[in-house]
mmCIF file of C-alpha atoms in Angstrom:
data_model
loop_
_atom_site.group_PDB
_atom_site.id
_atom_site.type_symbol
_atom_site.label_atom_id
_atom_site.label_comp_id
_atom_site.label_asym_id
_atom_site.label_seq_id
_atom_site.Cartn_x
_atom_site.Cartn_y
_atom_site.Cartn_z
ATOM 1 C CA UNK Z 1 102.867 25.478 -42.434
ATOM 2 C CA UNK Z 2 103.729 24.266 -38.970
ATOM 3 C CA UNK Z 3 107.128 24.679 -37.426
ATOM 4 C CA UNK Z 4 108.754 22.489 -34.803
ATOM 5 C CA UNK Z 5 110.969 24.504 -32.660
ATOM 6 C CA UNK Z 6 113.647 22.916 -30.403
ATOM 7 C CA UNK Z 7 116.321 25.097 -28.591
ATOM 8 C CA UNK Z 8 119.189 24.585 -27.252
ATOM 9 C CA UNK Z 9 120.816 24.071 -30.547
ATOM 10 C CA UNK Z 10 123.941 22.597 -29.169
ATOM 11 C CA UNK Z 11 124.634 21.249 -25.953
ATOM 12 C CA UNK Z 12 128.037 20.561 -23.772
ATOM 13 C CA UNK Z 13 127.672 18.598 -20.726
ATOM 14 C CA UNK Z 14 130.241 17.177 -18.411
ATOM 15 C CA UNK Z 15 129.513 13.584 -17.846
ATOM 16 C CA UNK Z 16 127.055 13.383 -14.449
ATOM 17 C CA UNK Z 17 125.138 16.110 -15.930
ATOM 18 C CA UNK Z 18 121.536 16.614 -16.134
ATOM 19 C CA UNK Z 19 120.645 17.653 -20.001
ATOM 20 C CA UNK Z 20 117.433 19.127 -21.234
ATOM 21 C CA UNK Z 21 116.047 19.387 -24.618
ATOM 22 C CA UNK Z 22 112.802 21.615 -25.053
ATOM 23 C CA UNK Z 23 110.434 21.391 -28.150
ATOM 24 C CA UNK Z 24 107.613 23.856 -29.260
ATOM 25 C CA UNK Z 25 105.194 23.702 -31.791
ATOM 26 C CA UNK Z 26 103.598 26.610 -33.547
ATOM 27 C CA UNK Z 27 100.379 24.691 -34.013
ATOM 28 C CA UNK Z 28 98.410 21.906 -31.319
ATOM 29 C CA UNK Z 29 100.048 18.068 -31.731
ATOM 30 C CA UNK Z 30 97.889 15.079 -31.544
ATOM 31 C CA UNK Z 31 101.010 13.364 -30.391
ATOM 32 C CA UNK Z 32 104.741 13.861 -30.358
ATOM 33 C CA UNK Z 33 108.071 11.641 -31.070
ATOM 34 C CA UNK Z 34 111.343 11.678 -30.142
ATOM 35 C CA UNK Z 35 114.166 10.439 -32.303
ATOM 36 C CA UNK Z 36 117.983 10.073 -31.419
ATOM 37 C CA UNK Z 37 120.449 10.220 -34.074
ATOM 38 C CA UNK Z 38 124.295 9.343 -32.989
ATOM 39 C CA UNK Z 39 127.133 10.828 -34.892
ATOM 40 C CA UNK Z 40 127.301 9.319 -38.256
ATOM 41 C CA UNK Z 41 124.089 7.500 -37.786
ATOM 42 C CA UNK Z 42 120.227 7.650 -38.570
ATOM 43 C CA UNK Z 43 117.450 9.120 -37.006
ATOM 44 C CA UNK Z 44 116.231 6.049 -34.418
ATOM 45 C CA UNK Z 45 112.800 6.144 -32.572
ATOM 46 C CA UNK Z 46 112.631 6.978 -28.712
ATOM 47 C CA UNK Z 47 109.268 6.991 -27.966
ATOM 48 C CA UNK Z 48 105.657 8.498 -28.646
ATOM 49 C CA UNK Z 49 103.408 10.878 -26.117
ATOM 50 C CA UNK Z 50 99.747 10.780 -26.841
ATOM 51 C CA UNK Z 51 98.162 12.238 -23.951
ATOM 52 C CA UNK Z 52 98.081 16.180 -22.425
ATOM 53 C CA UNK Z 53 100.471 16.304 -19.741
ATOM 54 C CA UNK Z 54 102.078 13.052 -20.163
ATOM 55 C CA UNK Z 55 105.112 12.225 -18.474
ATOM 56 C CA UNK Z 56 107.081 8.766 -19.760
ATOM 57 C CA UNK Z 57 110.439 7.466 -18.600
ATOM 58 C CA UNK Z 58 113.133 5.580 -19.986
ATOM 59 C CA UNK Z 59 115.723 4.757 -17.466
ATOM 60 C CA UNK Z 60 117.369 8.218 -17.149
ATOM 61 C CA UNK Z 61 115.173 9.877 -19.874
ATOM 62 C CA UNK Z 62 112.001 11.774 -18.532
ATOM 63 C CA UNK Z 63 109.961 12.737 -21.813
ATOM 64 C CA UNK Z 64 106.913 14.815 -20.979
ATOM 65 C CA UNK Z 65 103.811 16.344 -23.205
ATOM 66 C CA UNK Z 66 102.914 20.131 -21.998
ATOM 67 C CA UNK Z 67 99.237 20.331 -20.862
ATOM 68 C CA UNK Z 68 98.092 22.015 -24.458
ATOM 69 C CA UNK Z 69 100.020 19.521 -26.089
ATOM 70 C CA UNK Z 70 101.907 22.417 -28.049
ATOM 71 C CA UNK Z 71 105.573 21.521 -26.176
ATOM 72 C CA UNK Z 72 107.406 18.601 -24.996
ATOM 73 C CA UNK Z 73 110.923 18.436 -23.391
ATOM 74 C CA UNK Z 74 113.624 15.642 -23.106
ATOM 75 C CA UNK Z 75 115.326 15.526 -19.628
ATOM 76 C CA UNK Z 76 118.562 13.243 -19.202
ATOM 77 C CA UNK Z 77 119.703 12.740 -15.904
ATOM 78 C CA UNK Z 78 123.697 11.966 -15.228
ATOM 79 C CA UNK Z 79 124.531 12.030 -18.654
ATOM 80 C CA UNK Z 80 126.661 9.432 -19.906
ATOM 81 C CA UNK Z 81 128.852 8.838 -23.019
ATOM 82 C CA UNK Z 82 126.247 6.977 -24.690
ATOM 83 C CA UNK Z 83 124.502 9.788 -24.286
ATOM 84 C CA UNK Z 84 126.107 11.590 -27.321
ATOM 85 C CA UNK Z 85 124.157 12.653 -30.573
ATOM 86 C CA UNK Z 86 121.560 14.706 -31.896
ATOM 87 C CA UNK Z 87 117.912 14.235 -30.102
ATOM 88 C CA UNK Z 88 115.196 15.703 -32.424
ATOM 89 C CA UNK Z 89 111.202 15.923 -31.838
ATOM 90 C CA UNK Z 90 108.488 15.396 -34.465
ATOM 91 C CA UNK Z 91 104.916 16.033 -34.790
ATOM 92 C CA UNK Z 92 102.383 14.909 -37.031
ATOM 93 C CA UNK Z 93 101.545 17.691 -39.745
ATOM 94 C CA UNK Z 94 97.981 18.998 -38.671
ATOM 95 C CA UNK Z 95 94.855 17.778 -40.218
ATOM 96 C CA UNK Z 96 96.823 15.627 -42.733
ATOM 97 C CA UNK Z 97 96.877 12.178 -40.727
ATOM 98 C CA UNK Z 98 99.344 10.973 -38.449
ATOM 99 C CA UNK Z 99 101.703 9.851 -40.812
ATOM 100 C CA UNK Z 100 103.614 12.873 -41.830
ATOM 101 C CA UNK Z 101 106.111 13.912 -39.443
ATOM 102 C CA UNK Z 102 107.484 17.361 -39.390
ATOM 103 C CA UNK Z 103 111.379 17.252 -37.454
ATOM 104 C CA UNK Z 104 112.612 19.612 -35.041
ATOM 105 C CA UNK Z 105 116.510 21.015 -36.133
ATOM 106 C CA UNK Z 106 117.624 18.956 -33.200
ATOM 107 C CA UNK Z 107 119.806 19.459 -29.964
ATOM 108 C CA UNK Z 108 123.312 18.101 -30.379
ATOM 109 C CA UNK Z 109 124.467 16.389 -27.280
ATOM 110 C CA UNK Z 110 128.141 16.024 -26.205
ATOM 111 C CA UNK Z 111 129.413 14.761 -22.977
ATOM 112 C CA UNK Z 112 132.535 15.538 -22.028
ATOM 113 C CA UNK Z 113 134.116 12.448 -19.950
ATOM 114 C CA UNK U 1 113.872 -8.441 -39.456
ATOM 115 C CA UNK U 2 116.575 -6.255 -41.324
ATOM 116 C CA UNK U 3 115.100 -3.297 -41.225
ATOM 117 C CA UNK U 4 115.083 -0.475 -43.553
ATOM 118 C CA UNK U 5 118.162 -1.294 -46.307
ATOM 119 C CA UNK U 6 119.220 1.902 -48.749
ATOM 120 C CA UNK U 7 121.600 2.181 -51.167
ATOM 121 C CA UNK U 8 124.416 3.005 -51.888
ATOM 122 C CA UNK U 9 125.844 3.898 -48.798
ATOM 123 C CA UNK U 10 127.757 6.457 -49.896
ATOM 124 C CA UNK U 11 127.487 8.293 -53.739
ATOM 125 C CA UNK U 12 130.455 10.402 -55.045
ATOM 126 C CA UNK U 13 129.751 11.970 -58.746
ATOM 127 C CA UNK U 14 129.660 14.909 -60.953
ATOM 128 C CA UNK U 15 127.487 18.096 -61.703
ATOM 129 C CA UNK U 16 125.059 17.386 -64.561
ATOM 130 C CA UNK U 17 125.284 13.093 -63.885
ATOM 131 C CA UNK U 18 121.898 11.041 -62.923
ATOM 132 C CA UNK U 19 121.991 9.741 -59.639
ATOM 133 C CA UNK U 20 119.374 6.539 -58.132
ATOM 134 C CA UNK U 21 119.259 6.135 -54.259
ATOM 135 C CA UNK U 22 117.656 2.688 -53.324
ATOM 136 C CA UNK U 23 115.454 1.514 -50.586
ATOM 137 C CA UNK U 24 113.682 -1.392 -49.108
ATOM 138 C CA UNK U 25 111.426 -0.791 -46.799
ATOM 139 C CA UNK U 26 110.238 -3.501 -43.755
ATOM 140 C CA UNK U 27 108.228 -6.081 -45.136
ATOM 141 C CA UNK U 28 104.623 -5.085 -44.576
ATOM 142 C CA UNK U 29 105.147 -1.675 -43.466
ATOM 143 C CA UNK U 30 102.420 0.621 -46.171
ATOM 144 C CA UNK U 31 104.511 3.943 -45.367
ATOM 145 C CA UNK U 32 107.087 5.109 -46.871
ATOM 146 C CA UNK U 33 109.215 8.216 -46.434
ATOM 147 C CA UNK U 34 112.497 10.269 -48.332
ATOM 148 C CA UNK U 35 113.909 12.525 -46.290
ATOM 149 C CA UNK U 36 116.933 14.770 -47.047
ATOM 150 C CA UNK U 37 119.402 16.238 -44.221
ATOM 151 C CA UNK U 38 121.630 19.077 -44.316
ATOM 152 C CA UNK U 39 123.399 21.295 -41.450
ATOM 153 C CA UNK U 40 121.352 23.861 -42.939
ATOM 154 C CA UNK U 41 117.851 22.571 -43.356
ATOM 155 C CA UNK U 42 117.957 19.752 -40.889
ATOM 156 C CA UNK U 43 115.274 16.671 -41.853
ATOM 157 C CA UNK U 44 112.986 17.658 -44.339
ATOM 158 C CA UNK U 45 110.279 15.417 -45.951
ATOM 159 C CA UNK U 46 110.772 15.054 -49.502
ATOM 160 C CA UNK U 47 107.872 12.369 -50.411
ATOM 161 C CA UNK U 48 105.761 9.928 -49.170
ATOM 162 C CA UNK U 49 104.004 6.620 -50.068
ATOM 163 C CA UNK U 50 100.865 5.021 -48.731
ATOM 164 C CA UNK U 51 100.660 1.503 -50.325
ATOM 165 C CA UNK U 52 103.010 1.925 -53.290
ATOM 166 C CA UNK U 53 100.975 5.467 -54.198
ATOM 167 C CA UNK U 54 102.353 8.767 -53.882
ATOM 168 C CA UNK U 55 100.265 11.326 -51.358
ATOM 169 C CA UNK U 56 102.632 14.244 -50.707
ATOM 170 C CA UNK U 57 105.544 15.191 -52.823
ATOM 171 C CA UNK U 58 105.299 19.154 -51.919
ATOM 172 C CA UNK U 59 108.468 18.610 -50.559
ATOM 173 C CA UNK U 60 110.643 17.792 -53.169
ATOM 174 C CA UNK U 61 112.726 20.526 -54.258
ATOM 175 C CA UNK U 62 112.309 20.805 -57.896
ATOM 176 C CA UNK U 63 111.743 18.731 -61.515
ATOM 177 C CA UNK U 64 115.035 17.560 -61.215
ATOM 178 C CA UNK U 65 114.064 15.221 -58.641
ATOM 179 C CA UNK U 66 111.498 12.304 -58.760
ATOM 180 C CA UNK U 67 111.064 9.223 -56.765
ATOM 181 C CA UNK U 68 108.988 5.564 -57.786
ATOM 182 C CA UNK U 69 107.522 3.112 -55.510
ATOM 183 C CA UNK U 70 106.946 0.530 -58.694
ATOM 184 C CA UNK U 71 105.585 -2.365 -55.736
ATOM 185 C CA UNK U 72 105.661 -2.535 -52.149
ATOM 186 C CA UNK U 73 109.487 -3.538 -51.569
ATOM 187 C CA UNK U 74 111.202 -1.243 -53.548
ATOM 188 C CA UNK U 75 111.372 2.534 -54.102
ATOM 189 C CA UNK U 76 113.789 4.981 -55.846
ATOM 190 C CA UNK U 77 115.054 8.275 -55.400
ATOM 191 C CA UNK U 78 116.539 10.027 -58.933
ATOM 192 C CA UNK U 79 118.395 13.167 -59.473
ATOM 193 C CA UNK U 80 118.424 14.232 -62.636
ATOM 194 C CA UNK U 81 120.598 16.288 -63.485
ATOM 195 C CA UNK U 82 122.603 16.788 -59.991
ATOM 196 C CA UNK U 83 123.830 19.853 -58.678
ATOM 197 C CA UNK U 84 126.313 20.433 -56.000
ATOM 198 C CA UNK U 85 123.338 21.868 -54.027
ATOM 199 C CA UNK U 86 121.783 18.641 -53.477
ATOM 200 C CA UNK U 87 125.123 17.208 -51.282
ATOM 201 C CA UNK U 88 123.324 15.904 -48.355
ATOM 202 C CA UNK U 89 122.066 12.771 -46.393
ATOM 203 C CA UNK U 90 119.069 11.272 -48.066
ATOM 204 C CA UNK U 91 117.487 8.668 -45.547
ATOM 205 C CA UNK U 92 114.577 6.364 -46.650
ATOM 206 C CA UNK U 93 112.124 5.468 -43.822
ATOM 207 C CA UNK U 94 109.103 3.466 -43.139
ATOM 208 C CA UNK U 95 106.183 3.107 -40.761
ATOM 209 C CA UNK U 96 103.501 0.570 -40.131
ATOM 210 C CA UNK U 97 99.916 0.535 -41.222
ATOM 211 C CA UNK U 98 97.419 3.136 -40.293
ATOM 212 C CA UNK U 99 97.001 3.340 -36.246
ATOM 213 C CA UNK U 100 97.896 5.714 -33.167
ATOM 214 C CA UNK U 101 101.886 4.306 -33.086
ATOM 215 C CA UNK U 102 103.484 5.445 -36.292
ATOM 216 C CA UNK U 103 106.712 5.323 -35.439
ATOM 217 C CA UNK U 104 109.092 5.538 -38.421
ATOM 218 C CA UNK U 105 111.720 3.146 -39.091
ATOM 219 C CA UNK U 106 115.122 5.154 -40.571
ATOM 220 C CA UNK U 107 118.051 3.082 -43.235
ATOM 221 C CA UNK U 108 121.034 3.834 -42.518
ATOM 222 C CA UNK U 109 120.842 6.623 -45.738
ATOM 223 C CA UNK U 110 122.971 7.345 -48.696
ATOM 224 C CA UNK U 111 125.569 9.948 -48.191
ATOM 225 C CA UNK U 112 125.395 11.824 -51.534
ATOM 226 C CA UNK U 113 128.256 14.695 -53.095
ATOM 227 C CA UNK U 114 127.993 16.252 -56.123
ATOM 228 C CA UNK U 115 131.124 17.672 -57.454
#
């Protein structure tokens, strides 16, 4: 079945950091999620890529689609406190419809004030 | 809107007892998703519903488990008999009709130990 690989598993940052999260998948995605989970929370949506190469920002989150839409990274500039939690990716499962999302183990973020 | 609502919140019991996790999902959303997280495994897909039907339940662990979705505002998750093995988060989740944005919607999940 397909996998959803995301390294680093763990990240410490101090705060003013840049952070990056990278995502792989072992098969092509038609699009690709991102989901932010804080520390005792749920899973809560980020934002969707569609398109090969895409490259979407959210204040001081860069998300971008690789060109064979197979990888995706998170980029967080200056991290912040706010920042803290778990940041997974999810892709639809191949050639069963867009609505079945297979997670990434996630890359916990802590910022160190 | 109040979003996705689960419960209980939290679900303390014994070995060999039946245990029901709850969810509403948002009004006129025809997806709906159990998930189950653990240190170990992460977020893993237990079931879904399109429309109050079942489509994929490859992901739920064994007979022990079984979930309902008897109408479109109300599902169940049931765990019978539990086993310390299935301690874990169990998050309910829904998403919006058929189209290009499926974003899913997460409750705030059920925090379940099994002594």
């Amino acid at each position: 079945g397909q996998q959803v690989m995301q390294i680093p598993q763990y990240q410490h940052v101090q705060e003013g950091e840049d952070f990056t999260t990278y995502c792989n998948s072992s098969t092509t995605l038609s699009n690709i999620q991102w989901y932010k989970q804080r520390p005792g929370g749920h899973p809560v949506f980020l934002i969707q890529l569609v398109k090969s190469g895409e490259v979407k920002k959210q204040k001081r989150l860069t998300f971008q689609f690789g060109e064979a839409k197979k990888n995706s990274s998170l980029h967080i500039t200056a991290t912040q406190t706010t920042d803290v939690g778990t940041y997974f990716c999810a892709g639809p499962e191949s050639g069963a419809g867009s609505y079945q999302l297979t997670f990434g183990k996630g890359t916990k973020l802590s910022v160190i004030p | 809107d109040a979003g996705v609502i689960q419960s209980p919140r939290h679900e303390v019991t014994e070995m060999g007892q039946e245990v029901t996790l709850r969810c509403k999902p948002i009004s006129g959303h025809d997806y709906l998703f159990w998930y189950r997280q653990t240190m170990m495994r992460g977020l893993e897909l237990l079931i879904y519903f399109n429309n109050n039907v079942p489509i994929d339940d490859s992901g739920m662990p064994e007979d022990r488990f079984s979930a309902k979705m008897p109408n479109a505002s109300f599902s169940t998750l049931k765990i019978q008999p539990s086993e310390p093995r299935d301690s874990a988060v169990y998050f309910c989740a829904s998403s919006p009709r058929a189209g290009a944005y499926n974003e899913q919607f997460f409750g705030p999940g059920t925090r379940l130990t099994v002594l």
